Amino acid sequence: MIGLISTDMSAQITYRVEDVPNVQLIDSTRFVTDPGDIINEADEAALNHRLAVFRDSLQVEIAVVVLPAYDDDAYGSAREFAHELFNTWGIGDRETNRGLLIQLITCDEQREITFETGYGLEGELTDGLCKLIQTRRMIPLMKNGGYGPGLLSGLEEVRKVLTKESTLEAEEADEKAQKIAENDRLIKTIAFIWWALGLAVAVFLLFMECSEARHARSFSEVKQTGQDLNFAVIGAGLLFCQLPVALLYFLLKLIFWRQLRPRVKCDKCGAVGHFKQEKGYPIKRQENYGTLKIYHYVCRDCGRIKAEKVFKQKENWGSGGGGGSSHGRDSSSRSSWSSGSSSSSRGGSWGGGSSGGGGASSRF
């Protein structure tokens, strides 16, 4: 029974399937059920004319149902309502099942356009195409209240699909390809900027190493700095996806190895950067709290020996602490809607078709 909703959908008439008037039974030239007069007479007349062409020329039965609201206590969704209505009326020929129900619910809380297709149309009017017709051809017009124009636009696209004239899938494919290309460009740009920043950091680190080597007073300090930076670059390369920059960093270190050598000055002869490590060194000594390494560097010019000691403290794992240093547009093509049948005001009927649940639904 038709009911009224007095809460969110104030004073809206809600329908169940048995309440929806089947105008085709009264007049065989009518295919549009609009008990609330939501669309204007001119749009309804145009829809009825085009729907007659579908039936007579394309052997497709289409019913258009426009309702303010459905009883959501009895139906879980607009698709459920449309599916039951389709099979109750039997839209489409019993043998071919080429039927289509276009259902529009207009109240704000349930505003939705639904396509329910018969078995015989599912191969041509796929669920994906139904969704595209709704979102691209109908909803842009219906969002502003143009329900009649939206229905006419959708019906025109259905005709193009059935007559193999539709460009909707091609448009969708072009847009997807364009979005993929845009995403690729964006990813490449971000990657370029990210790696450029990484390269700038790598160059800065090399500059620091070269500067420290140029003003070095201790071989061990320069060596320790180089090792720390190597570990830092490898870790950052793995953690921040900077492996190409990390590889380039080590390549640059190989190229500029002379500039990275410590330029320690001999305090005897004044020669700079002429030291070499004495054979047999470093010598390791185990101390109570760590390891002591002793290095000997010999000046190539005067034989002066420079001794350096490096102490590495043990990490006390038992105590838990570390002691060392941590490193809607509509198509513009014209179409013909002429029908070969003559107008009749006699009562008609649907052909007894059925639906298996094909179609699509879109809220807006």
Coordinates of C-alpha atoms in Angstrom, one line a residue:
M1 CA 0.0 0.0 0.0
I2 CA 1.2 3.5 -0.8
G3 CA 2.5 5.2 2.3
L4 CA 3.7 8.6 3.5
I5 CA 7.0 9.3 5.2
S6 CA 6.9 12.2 7.7
T7 CA 10.5 12.2 8.9
D8 CA 13.5 12.8 6.5
M9 CA 11.4 12.5 3.4
S10 CA 8.7 14.7 4.7
A11 CA 5.3 14.1 3.1
Q12 CA 6.9 12.0 0.3
I13 CA 4.7 9.2 -1.2
T14 CA 6.6 5.9 -1.0
Y15 CA 5.8 3.0 -3.3
R16 CA 5.9 -0.7 -3.2
V17 CA 6.0 -2.7 -6.5
E18 CA 2.3 -3.6 -6.4
D19 CA 1.5 0.2 -6.0
V20 CA 3.3 1.3 -9.2
P21 CA 0.8 2.0 -12.1
N22 CA 1.5 -0.2 -15.1
V23 CA 0.4 2.3 -17.8
Q24 CA 1.2 -0.1 -20.6
L25 CA -1.8 -2.2 -19.6
I26 CA -4.0 0.9 -20.2
D27 CA -2.5 2.3 -23.3
S28 CA 0.0 0.4 -25.5
T29 CA 1.6 3.7 -26.7
R30 CA 2.6 4.6 -23.1
F31 CA 5.9 3.3 -21.6
V32 CA 6.5 6.0 -19.0
T33 CA 5.1 5.7 -15.5
D34 CA 5.2 9.0 -13.6
P35 CA 2.5 9.1 -11.1
G36 CA 3.9 12.2 -9.4
D37 CA 4.2 14.2 -12.6
I38 CA 7.9 14.8 -12.0
I39 CA 8.8 15.2 -15.6
N40 CA 6.9 17.6 -17.9
E41 CA 4.4 16.5 -20.6
A42 CA 6.7 17.3 -23.5
D43 CA 9.5 15.2 -22.2
E44 CA 7.1 12.3 -21.4
A45 CA 5.7 12.5 -24.9
A46 CA 9.2 12.4 -26.5
L47 CA 10.1 9.5 -24.3
N48 CA 7.0 7.5 -25.2
H49 CA 7.6 8.2 -28.9
R50 CA 11.2 7.0 -28.7
L51 CA 10.3 3.9 -26.6
A52 CA 7.8 2.9 -29.3
V53 CA 10.6 3.0 -31.8
F54 CA 12.7 0.7 -29.6
R55 CA 9.9 -1.8 -29.5
D56 CA 8.9 -1.7 -33.2
S57 CA 12.3 -1.2 -34.8
L58 CA 14.8 -2.8 -32.4
Q59 CA 12.5 -5.3 -30.7
V60 CA 13.5 -4.0 -27.3
E61 CA 10.8 -3.3 -24.7
I62 CA 11.8 -0.4 -22.3
A63 CA 9.8 0.8 -19.4
V64 CA 10.6 4.1 -17.7
V65 CA 9.4 4.5 -14.1
V66 CA 9.8 7.8 -12.2
L67 CA 8.9 7.7 -8.5
P68 CA 9.4 10.1 -5.6
A69 CA 10.5 7.3 -3.2
Y70 CA 10.2 3.6 -2.6
D71 CA 9.4 1.9 0.7
D72 CA 12.9 1.2 2.2
D73 CA 11.3 -0.9 5.0
A74 CA 10.3 -3.4 2.3
Y75 CA 13.3 -3.1 -0.1
G76 CA 16.9 -3.0 0.8
S77 CA 17.9 -0.9 -2.2
A78 CA 16.7 0.7 -5.5
R79 CA 18.2 -2.2 -7.4
E80 CA 16.2 -4.7 -5.3
F81 CA 13.0 -2.7 -6.0
A82 CA 13.8 -2.4 -9.8
H83 CA 14.6 -6.2 -10.0
E84 CA 11.2 -7.1 -8.5
L85 CA 9.3 -4.6 -10.6
F86 CA 11.0 -5.8 -13.8
N87 CA 10.0 -9.4 -13.2
T88 CA 6.5 -8.6 -11.8
W89 CA 5.7 -6.7 -15.0
G90 CA 7.6 -9.1 -17.3
I91 CA 9.3 -6.5 -19.4
G92 CA 10.6 -7.8 -22.7
D93 CA 9.6 -10.6 -25.0
R94 CA 9.3 -14.0 -23.3
E95 CA 11.5 -15.6 -26.0
T96 CA 14.2 -13.0 -26.4
N97 CA 14.2 -11.3 -23.0
R98 CA 15.3 -8.0 -24.6
G99 CA 13.8 -5.8 -21.9
L100 CA 15.1 -2.8 -20.0
L101 CA 13.7 -1.0 -17.0
I102 CA 15.0 2.6 -16.4
Q103 CA 14.0 3.6 -12.9
L104 CA 14.4 7.1 -11.4
I105 CA 13.9 7.8 -7.7
T106 CA 13.9 11.6 -7.0
C107 CA 13.7 12.2 -3.3
D108 CA 17.0 13.6 -1.8
E109 CA 17.6 10.6 0.5
Q110 CA 17.1 8.0 -2.3
R111 CA 17.9 9.9 -5.5
E112 CA 19.2 7.2 -7.8
I113 CA 19.0 6.1 -11.4
T114 CA 18.8 2.4 -12.0
F115 CA 19.0 0.2 -15.1
E116 CA 17.6 -3.4 -14.9
T117 CA 18.3 -5.4 -18.0
G118 CA 16.7 -8.6 -19.3
Y119 CA 18.8 -11.7 -20.0
G120 CA 18.8 -11.0 -23.8
L121 CA 20.3 -7.6 -23.4
E122 CA 23.0 -8.3 -21.0
G123 CA 25.5 -9.1 -23.8
E124 CA 25.0 -5.8 -25.6
L125 CA 24.0 -3.5 -22.7
T126 CA 26.6 -4.7 -20.2
D127 CA 26.7 -3.6 -16.5
G128 CA 29.7 -1.4 -17.3
L129 CA 28.0 0.4 -20.2
C130 CA 24.9 0.9 -18.1
K131 CA 27.1 2.6 -15.5
L132 CA 28.8 4.8 -18.1
I133 CA 25.5 5.9 -19.6
Q134 CA 24.2 6.9 -16.2
T135 CA 27.4 8.8 -15.0
R136 CA 28.3 10.4 -18.3
R137 CA 25.0 11.1 -20.1
M138 CA 22.3 11.3 -17.5
I139 CA 23.5 12.4 -14.1
P140 CA 25.2 15.6 -15.3
L141 CA 21.8 16.8 -16.5
M142 CA 19.8 15.3 -13.6
K143 CA 21.9 16.9 -10.9
N144 CA 20.4 20.2 -11.7
G145 CA 16.8 18.8 -11.8
G146 CA 16.8 18.1 -15.5
Y147 CA 15.2 14.7 -15.1
G148 CA 13.4 14.7 -18.5
P149 CA 16.5 15.7 -20.5
G150 CA 18.6 13.3 -18.6
L151 CA 16.3 10.4 -19.4
L152 CA 16.2 11.4 -23.1
S153 CA 20.0 11.6 -23.2
G154 CA 20.3 8.2 -21.6
L155 CA 17.8 6.7 -24.0
E156 CA 19.7 8.1 -26.9
E157 CA 22.9 6.5 -25.7
V158 CA 21.1 3.2 -25.2
R159 CA 20.0 3.4 -28.9
K160 CA 23.6 4.0 -30.0
V161 CA 24.8 1.1 -28.0
L162 CA 22.3 -1.2 -29.6
T163 CA 23.0 0.1 -33.1
K164 CA 26.8 0.0 -32.6
E165 CA 27.1 3.8 -32.9
S166 CA 28.2 4.5 -29.3
T167 CA 31.6 6.1 -28.7
L168 CA 31.1 5.9 -24.9
E169 CA 33.6 3.0 -24.3
A170 CA 36.1 4.7 -26.6
E171 CA 35.8 7.9 -24.7
E172 CA 36.2 6.1 -21.4
A173 CA 39.3 4.3 -22.8
D174 CA 40.8 7.6 -24.0
E175 CA 40.2 9.2 -20.6
K176 CA 41.8 6.3 -18.8
A177 CA 44.8 6.3 -21.1
Q178 CA 45.1 10.1 -20.6
K179 CA 44.9 9.6 -16.8
I180 CA 47.5 6.9 -16.9
A181 CA 49.8 9.1 -19.0
E182 CA 49.3 12.0 -16.6
N183 CA 50.1 9.7 -13.6
D184 CA 53.2 8.5 -15.4
R185 CA 54.4 12.0 -16.0
L186 CA 53.7 12.9 -12.4
I187 CA 55.5 9.9 -11.0
K188 CA 58.5 10.7 -13.3
T189 CA 58.5 14.3 -12.2
I190 CA 58.4 13.3 -8.5
A191 CA 61.1 10.7 -9.0
F192 CA 63.3 13.3 -10.8
I193 CA 62.9 15.9 -8.0
W194 CA 63.4 13.2 -5.3
W195 CA 66.6 11.9 -6.9
A196 CA 67.8 15.5 -7.6
L197 CA 67.4 16.3 -3.9
G198 CA 69.3 13.0 -3.1
L199 CA 72.0 13.9 -5.5
A200 CA 72.3 17.4 -4.0
V201 CA 72.8 15.8 -0.6
A202 CA 75.4 13.3 -2.0
V203 CA 77.4 16.1 -3.5
F204 CA 77.2 18.1 -0.3
L205 CA 78.5 15.0 1.6
L206 CA 81.4 14.6 -0.9
F207 CA 82.2 18.3 -0.5
M208 CA 82.3 17.8 3.3
E209 CA 84.6 14.8 2.9
C210 CA 86.9 16.7 0.6
S211 CA 87.0 19.7 2.9
E212 CA 87.8 17.6 5.9
A213 CA 90.5 15.7 4.0
R214 CA 92.1 19.0 2.9
H215 CA 92.3 20.3 6.4
A216 CA 92.9 17.0 8.1
R217 CA 95.2 16.6 11.1
S218 CA 94.4 13.0 11.8
F219 CA 94.1 10.0 9.4
S220 CA 91.8 8.1 11.6
E221 CA 89.3 11.0 11.9
V222 CA 89.0 11.3 8.1
K223 CA 88.8 7.5 7.8
Q224 CA 86.0 7.3 10.4
T225 CA 84.0 10.1 8.8
G226 CA 84.3 8.3 5.4
Q227 CA 83.0 5.1 6.9
D228 CA 80.2 6.8 8.7
L229 CA 79.1 8.5 5.6
N230 CA 79.3 5.3 3.6
F231 CA 76.9 3.6 6.0
A232 CA 74.6 6.6 6.1
V233 CA 74.4 6.7 2.3
I234 CA 73.7 3.0 1.9
G235 CA 71.0 3.1 4.7
A236 CA 69.4 6.2 3.1
G237 CA 69.5 4.7 -0.3
L238 CA 67.6 1.6 0.9
L239 CA 65.2 3.5 3.2
F240 CA 64.3 6.4 0.9
C241 CA 64.5 4.7 -2.5
Q242 CA 67.8 6.5 -3.4
L243 CA 69.8 3.6 -4.6
P244 CA 70.7 5.2 -8.0
V245 CA 72.0 8.2 -6.1
A246 CA 73.9 6.0 -3.6
L247 CA 75.6 4.2 -6.5
L248 CA 76.5 7.5 -8.1
Y249 CA 77.9 8.7 -4.7
F250 CA 80.3 5.8 -4.6
L251 CA 81.2 6.2 -8.2
L252 CA 82.1 9.9 -7.5
K253 CA 84.2 8.8 -4.6
L254 CA 86.2 6.5 -6.9
I255 CA 86.7 9.3 -9.4
F256 CA 87.8 11.9 -6.8
W257 CA 89.7 9.6 -4.6
R258 CA 92.8 11.8 -4.7
Q259 CA 90.8 14.8 -3.3
L260 CA 89.4 12.5 -0.6
R261 CA 92.9 11.5 0.7
P262 CA 93.8 13.1 4.0
R263 CA 96.2 16.0 3.4
V264 CA 98.0 15.7 6.8
K265 CA 101.1 17.9 7.1
C266 CA 104.3 16.4 8.4
D267 CA 105.4 18.3 11.4
K268 CA 109.1 17.6 10.6
C269 CA 109.6 18.4 6.9
G270 CA 106.3 20.2 6.2
A271 CA 105.3 17.9 3.3
V272 CA 101.5 17.7 2.9
G273 CA 99.7 14.4 2.0
H274 CA 102.9 12.4 1.6
F275 CA 102.1 9.8 4.3
K276 CA 101.6 6.1 3.8
Q277 CA 100.5 3.5 6.3
E278 CA 103.3 1.5 7.7
K279 CA 103.2 -2.3 7.0
G280 CA 101.9 -4.4 9.8
Y281 CA 99.6 -1.8 11.1
P282 CA 97.1 -1.3 12.6
I283 CA 97.9 -3.3 15.7
K284 CA 94.9 -4.4 17.8
R285 CA 94.9 -4.6 21.5
Q286 CA 92.1 -5.9 23.6
E287 CA 91.4 -3.6 26.6
N288 CA 89.0 -4.0 29.5
Y289 CA 86.3 -1.9 27.9
G290 CA 87.0 -2.3 24.2
T291 CA 89.6 -2.6 21.4
L292 CA 92.6 -0.3 20.9
K293 CA 93.9 0.1 17.4
I294 CA 97.3 1.7 16.8
Y295 CA 98.2 3.1 13.4
H296 CA 101.6 4.2 12.1
Y297 CA 101.9 6.5 9.1
V298 CA 105.3 7.2 7.6
C299 CA 106.2 10.4 5.7
R300 CA 107.6 9.4 2.3
D301 CA 109.9 12.5 2.3
C302 CA 111.6 12.4 5.7
G303 CA 110.6 9.1 7.2
R304 CA 108.8 10.7 10.2
I305 CA 106.3 8.3 11.9
K306 CA 103.0 9.7 12.9
A307 CA 101.2 7.4 15.4
E308 CA 97.5 7.4 16.0
K309 CA 95.4 5.5 18.4
V310 CA 91.7 4.6 18.0
F311 CA 89.7 3.1 20.8
K312 CA 86.5 1.3 20.2
Q313 CA 84.4 0.7 23.3
K314 CA 82.5 -2.5 23.8
E315 CA 78.7 -2.3 23.7
N316 CA 77.3 -3.6 26.9
W317 CA 74.3 -5.6 25.6
G318 CA 73.6 -7.2 29.0
S319 CA 72.7 -3.9 30.5
G320 CA 70.6 -2.8 27.6
G321 CA 72.7 0.2 26.8
G322 CA 75.4 0.9 24.2
G323 CA 78.7 2.3 25.4
G324 CA 80.3 3.0 22.0
S325 CA 79.4 5.5 19.4
S326 CA 76.5 4.5 17.3
H327 CA 76.7 5.0 13.7
G328 CA 28.0 15.1 -18.9
R329 CA 28.1 15.8 -22.1
D330 CA 25.3 14.5 -24.6
S331 CA 26.4 13.3 -28.1
S332 CA 26.0 15.9 -30.9
S333 CA 25.3 13.3 -33.6
R334 CA 21.8 13.3 -35.0
S335 CA 19.7 10.2 -34.9
S336 CA 16.4 9.1 -36.4
W337 CA 13.5 8.2 -34.2
S338 CA 10.9 7.5 -36.9
S339 CA 8.7 4.5 -36.2
G340 CA 6.9 2.4 -38.8
S341 CA 4.0 1.6 -36.5
S342 CA 0.8 3.6 -36.3
S343 CA -0.4 5.1 -33.0
S344 CA -2.9 3.2 -31.0
S345 CA -4.6 4.0 -27.7
R346 CA -5.7 0.4 -27.0
G347 CA -4.4 -1.3 -23.9
G348 CA -1.2 -3.3 -24.3
S349 CA 1.0 -5.6 -22.2
W350 CA 4.7 -6.4 -21.7
G351 CA 6.0 -9.5 -23.3
G352 CA 6.7 -11.6 -20.2
G353 CA 10.4 -11.2 -20.1
S354 CA 12.6 -11.6 -17.0
S355 CA 15.8 -10.3 -15.5
G356 CA 18.7 -12.1 -13.8
G357 CA 19.9 -8.9 -12.1
G358 CA 22.0 -7.3 -14.9
G359 CA 22.3 -3.6 -15.0
A360 CA 23.7 -0.8 -12.8
S361 CA 22.6 1.9 -10.4
S362 CA 24.1 5.3 -9.5
R363 CA 23.3 7.7 -6.7
F364 CA 23.6 11.4 -7.3

